[in-house]
Amino acid sequence: MKPQLALIELLERIGARSGAAIFVSDRELREWPGAAVAAMKAHSLITKARPATSTVCSGCEQECVMPVHVINVKARQPDAFIVCDKRSDINRVPVPVDRLEQWQATGESVAVLLAELLGLHRAGGSSGDATRWEVGMFKGVKHSSHLVLVADGRLTLSLAGHSIPLTDVLSLAGRGLKVDRRTLTRLVDHPVAGAGDVQSAAQRRERLKKRVRVLKAQGVKAFMKIVAEEEDISDTRLKQILHDKTSPAKSNSDW
């Protein structure tokens, strides 16, 4: 398997689960290209998860998935085993402890990765929709738009009215990961008229108020300037948004 195919395999699994946590066993990772696994771990795309509580039983040819019992013994490695209740000639089946080690990845970990690679601030995190994650305000040459990760059978990026498969822009480069910024810039500078990631004025106002409160709580003095720069608007416009309760809804591509 080539490194890029390992990355695609992981992203497709996350998309198929609509962004919910997926688990990859340590044994499977050892079969993947070392460069791909090293990059995924280095960027925290995959993180260590709790040991699996079930696994495939090797006691017979049926290969049933069974719960694992673990007994911790002082001064030596824990004992792990499966108790077979399918056949009378099999009772306890030993399980190597390392077979239970696993790693996890989620839609959230992908969004965090994208923000890191693009140098974006994740003001809102999850939008409240379990299948959408705010990545940040992406600035092109002429326009700006909110970049949103969407998990609906597969992982896609939404910005300025465009939708593009994540696997088209996220790739492995040596022992690291990179995002095709040029493609995203081209899309954001050519927004789709009347489309885009729509957010009501009230939703935007509450999101910006939350961001301002966080910065103030952190003791940041120039909090208004920072938020205005993140939104690619003026300080004056930011003040208007924070105090205007009647502003009509606009698409993010208009901001």
Coordinates of C-alpha atoms in Angstrom, one line a residue:
M1 CA 0.0 0.0 0.0
K2 CA 1.3 3.5 -0.9
P3 CA 1.3 6.1 1.8
Q4 CA -1.3 8.3 0.1
L5 CA -3.7 5.2 -0.1
A6 CA -3.3 4.7 3.7
L7 CA -4.4 8.3 4.3
I8 CA -7.3 8.0 1.9
E9 CA -8.4 4.7 3.6
L10 CA -8.4 6.5 7.0
L11 CA -10.4 9.5 5.7
E12 CA -12.9 7.3 3.9
R13 CA -13.6 5.4 7.1
I14 CA -14.2 8.6 9.0
G15 CA -16.5 9.9 6.3
A16 CA -18.4 6.6 6.3
R17 CA -19.0 7.0 10.0
S18 CA -20.2 10.6 9.5
G19 CA -17.3 11.9 11.5
A20 CA -17.8 9.7 14.6
A21 CA -14.8 8.0 16.1
I22 CA -13.2 5.2 14.1
F23 CA -10.7 2.8 15.5
V24 CA -7.6 1.2 13.9
S25 CA -5.8 -1.6 15.6
D26 CA -2.1 -1.3 16.3
R27 CA -1.7 -4.6 14.3
E28 CA -3.3 -3.0 11.3
L29 CA -1.2 0.1 11.6
R30 CA 1.9 -2.0 11.4
E31 CA 0.8 -3.2 8.0
W32 CA 0.4 0.4 6.7
P33 CA 3.4 2.4 5.3
G34 CA 5.6 3.7 8.1
A35 CA 5.7 7.2 6.6
A36 CA 1.9 7.5 6.6
V37 CA 1.5 6.3 10.1
A38 CA 4.3 8.6 11.4
A39 CA 2.7 11.6 9.7
M40 CA -0.8 10.7 11.1
K41 CA 0.7 10.4 14.6
A42 CA 2.9 13.5 14.4
H43 CA -0.1 15.6 13.4
S44 CA -2.4 13.9 16.0
L45 CA -4.7 12.9 13.1
I46 CA -4.8 9.5 15.0
T47 CA -4.4 9.4 18.8
K48 CA -4.0 6.5 21.2
A49 CA -7.3 5.1 22.3
R50 CA -8.3 2.8 25.2
P51 CA -7.6 -0.9 24.6
A52 CA -10.3 -2.7 22.6
T53 CA -12.8 -4.6 24.8
S54 CA -13.5 -7.2 22.1
T55 CA -11.6 -9.0 19.4
V56 CA -11.7 -11.9 17.0
C57 CA -11.4 -15.2 18.8
S58 CA -8.6 -17.5 17.4
G59 CA -9.9 -20.6 19.3
C60 CA -11.5 -22.2 16.2
E61 CA -12.2 -21.6 12.5
Q62 CA -15.5 -19.7 13.3
E63 CA -13.5 -16.6 14.3
C64 CA -16.3 -15.1 16.4
V65 CA -16.0 -11.5 17.7
M66 CA -16.0 -12.0 21.5
P67 CA -15.5 -9.8 24.6
V68 CA -12.1 -9.8 26.2
H69 CA -11.4 -10.3 29.9
V70 CA -8.3 -8.7 31.3
I71 CA -6.7 -9.6 34.6
N72 CA -4.0 -7.2 35.9
V73 CA -1.2 -8.9 37.6
K74 CA 1.4 -7.0 39.6
A75 CA 5.0 -7.1 38.3
R76 CA 4.1 -8.7 35.0
Q77 CA 2.1 -8.1 31.9
P78 CA -1.7 -8.4 32.2
D79 CA -3.4 -11.6 31.2
A80 CA -6.1 -11.2 28.5
F81 CA -8.4 -14.0 27.3
I82 CA -11.7 -14.9 25.8
V83 CA -14.2 -17.3 27.4
C84 CA -15.7 -19.4 24.6
D85 CA -19.4 -20.2 25.1
K86 CA -19.9 -21.6 21.6
R87 CA -18.2 -25.0 21.9
S88 CA -17.8 -27.4 24.8
D89 CA -14.3 -28.4 23.9
I90 CA -13.0 -24.8 24.1
N91 CA -12.9 -22.8 27.3
R92 CA -10.4 -20.0 27.8
V93 CA -8.6 -18.7 24.7
P94 CA -5.5 -16.5 25.4
V95 CA -5.3 -13.1 23.6
P96 CA -2.0 -11.2 23.1
V97 CA -2.3 -7.9 24.9
D98 CA -0.8 -6.0 22.1
R99 CA -3.7 -7.1 19.9
L100 CA -6.0 -4.9 21.9
E101 CA -4.0 -1.7 21.4
Q102 CA -5.8 0.7 19.0
W103 CA -5.8 4.3 17.7
Q104 CA -8.7 6.5 17.0
A105 CA -9.6 9.4 14.6
T106 CA -12.7 11.6 14.3
G107 CA -14.1 14.4 12.2
E108 CA -13.0 16.8 14.9
S109 CA -9.4 15.6 14.7
V110 CA -9.5 16.2 10.9
A111 CA -10.8 19.7 11.4
V112 CA -8.1 20.4 14.0
L113 CA -5.5 19.1 11.6
L114 CA -6.8 21.3 8.7
A115 CA -6.8 24.4 10.9
E116 CA -3.2 23.6 11.9
L117 CA -1.9 23.1 8.4
L118 CA -3.6 26.2 7.1
G119 CA -2.8 28.4 10.1
L120 CA -6.5 29.2 10.8
H121 CA -8.2 30.0 14.0
R122 CA -11.1 27.7 14.9
A123 CA -13.5 30.2 16.5
G124 CA -16.5 28.0 16.7
G125 CA -15.3 24.4 16.5
S126 CA -18.3 22.2 15.9
S127 CA -21.4 24.0 14.6
G128 CA -23.7 22.0 16.8
D129 CA -24.3 19.7 13.8
A130 CA -22.4 16.4 14.5
T131 CA -21.5 16.2 10.9
R132 CA -20.1 19.7 10.4
W133 CA -17.0 21.3 11.8
E134 CA -15.9 24.9 11.4
V135 CA -12.2 25.0 10.3
G136 CA -11.8 28.8 10.1
M137 CA -11.9 31.8 7.9
F138 CA -9.9 31.1 4.8
K139 CA -8.6 34.1 3.0
G140 CA -7.8 34.1 -0.8
V141 CA -6.4 36.9 -2.9
K142 CA -9.7 38.6 -3.5
H143 CA -12.3 37.0 -1.2
S144 CA -12.6 35.2 2.1
S145 CA -15.0 32.4 3.2
H146 CA -15.6 30.2 6.1
L147 CA -14.1 26.8 5.5
V148 CA -16.2 24.0 6.8
L149 CA -15.6 20.2 7.0
V150 CA -18.6 18.1 6.2
A151 CA -19.0 14.4 6.9
D152 CA -21.9 12.8 5.0
G153 CA -20.8 9.4 3.8
R154 CA -17.5 11.0 2.8
L155 CA -15.4 14.0 4.0
T156 CA -15.7 17.2 2.0
L157 CA -14.7 20.8 2.4
S158 CA -17.3 23.6 1.8
L159 CA -16.3 27.2 1.1
A160 CA -17.7 30.0 -1.0
G161 CA -20.4 27.8 -2.4
H162 CA -18.0 25.1 -3.5
S163 CA -17.8 21.5 -2.2
I164 CA -14.6 19.5 -2.8
P165 CA -13.6 16.0 -1.6
L166 CA -11.0 16.3 1.2
T167 CA -8.9 13.6 -0.4
D168 CA -8.4 16.0 -3.4
V169 CA -6.6 18.6 -1.3
L170 CA -5.1 16.7 1.6
S171 CA -2.0 14.6 0.9
L172 CA 1.2 13.2 2.3
A173 CA 4.5 15.1 1.7
G174 CA 7.5 13.1 2.8
R175 CA 6.8 12.3 6.5
G176 CA 4.3 15.2 6.8
L177 CA 0.8 16.2 5.7
K178 CA -0.1 19.2 3.5
V179 CA -3.1 20.9 2.1
D180 CA -3.4 22.2 -1.4
R181 CA -3.7 25.9 -0.5
R182 CA -3.6 26.9 -4.2
T183 CA -6.8 25.0 -5.0
L184 CA -8.6 26.4 -2.0
T185 CA -7.5 29.9 -2.9
R186 CA -8.8 29.5 -6.5
L187 CA -12.2 28.3 -5.2
V188 CA -12.6 31.1 -2.6
D189 CA -11.7 33.7 -5.2
H190 CA -14.4 32.5 -7.5
P191 CA -17.4 32.2 -5.2
V192 CA -20.7 30.6 -6.4
A193 CA -23.3 33.4 -6.6
G194 CA -26.1 33.0 -4.1
A195 CA -24.5 29.9 -2.5
G196 CA -21.9 29.3 0.1
D197 CA -22.0 28.3 3.7
V198 CA -25.0 30.2 4.9
Q199 CA -25.2 31.5 8.4
S200 CA -27.9 33.8 9.9
A201 CA -27.0 37.2 11.3
A202 CA -28.1 36.0 14.7
Q203 CA -25.9 33.0 14.6
R204 CA -22.9 35.0 13.4
R205 CA -23.4 37.6 16.1
E206 CA -23.5 35.0 18.8
R207 CA -20.4 33.3 17.4
L208 CA -18.5 36.6 17.4
K209 CA -19.7 37.5 20.9
K210 CA -18.4 34.1 22.2
R211 CA -15.1 34.7 20.5
V212 CA -14.8 38.2 22.0
R213 CA -15.7 36.9 25.5
V214 CA -13.0 34.2 25.2
L215 CA -10.3 36.7 24.3
K216 CA -11.3 39.1 27.0
A217 CA -11.2 36.3 29.6
Q218 CA -7.7 35.5 28.4
G219 CA -6.7 39.1 29.1
V220 CA -6.1 40.0 25.4
K221 CA -6.4 43.8 25.1
A222 CA -6.8 44.2 21.3
F223 CA -9.6 41.6 21.2
M224 CA -11.8 43.7 18.8
K225 CA -8.9 44.1 16.3
I226 CA -8.1 40.4 16.5
V227 CA -11.7 39.2 15.9
A228 CA -12.1 41.8 13.0
E229 CA -8.9 40.5 11.3
E230 CA -10.1 36.9 11.7
E231 CA -13.4 37.8 10.0
D232 CA -11.7 40.0 7.4
I233 CA -13.8 43.0 8.3
S234 CA -13.2 46.4 9.9
D235 CA -13.4 47.2 13.6
T236 CA -16.4 49.4 12.9
R237 CA -18.3 46.7 11.0
L238 CA -17.6 44.2 13.9
K239 CA -19.1 46.7 16.4
Q240 CA -22.2 47.0 14.1
I241 CA -22.6 43.3 13.9
L242 CA -22.3 42.8 17.7
H243 CA -24.9 45.4 18.5
D244 CA -27.3 45.1 15.5
K245 CA -30.2 42.7 16.2
T246 CA -31.9 43.2 12.9
S247 CA -29.1 42.5 10.4
P248 CA -30.4 40.3 7.5
A249 CA -28.7 36.9 7.0
K250 CA -25.9 36.8 4.5
S251 CA -23.7 34.1 3.1
N252 CA -20.2 33.8 4.4
S253 CA -18.8 34.5 1.0
D254 CA -20.3 38.1 1.3
W255 CA -18.3 38.7 4.6

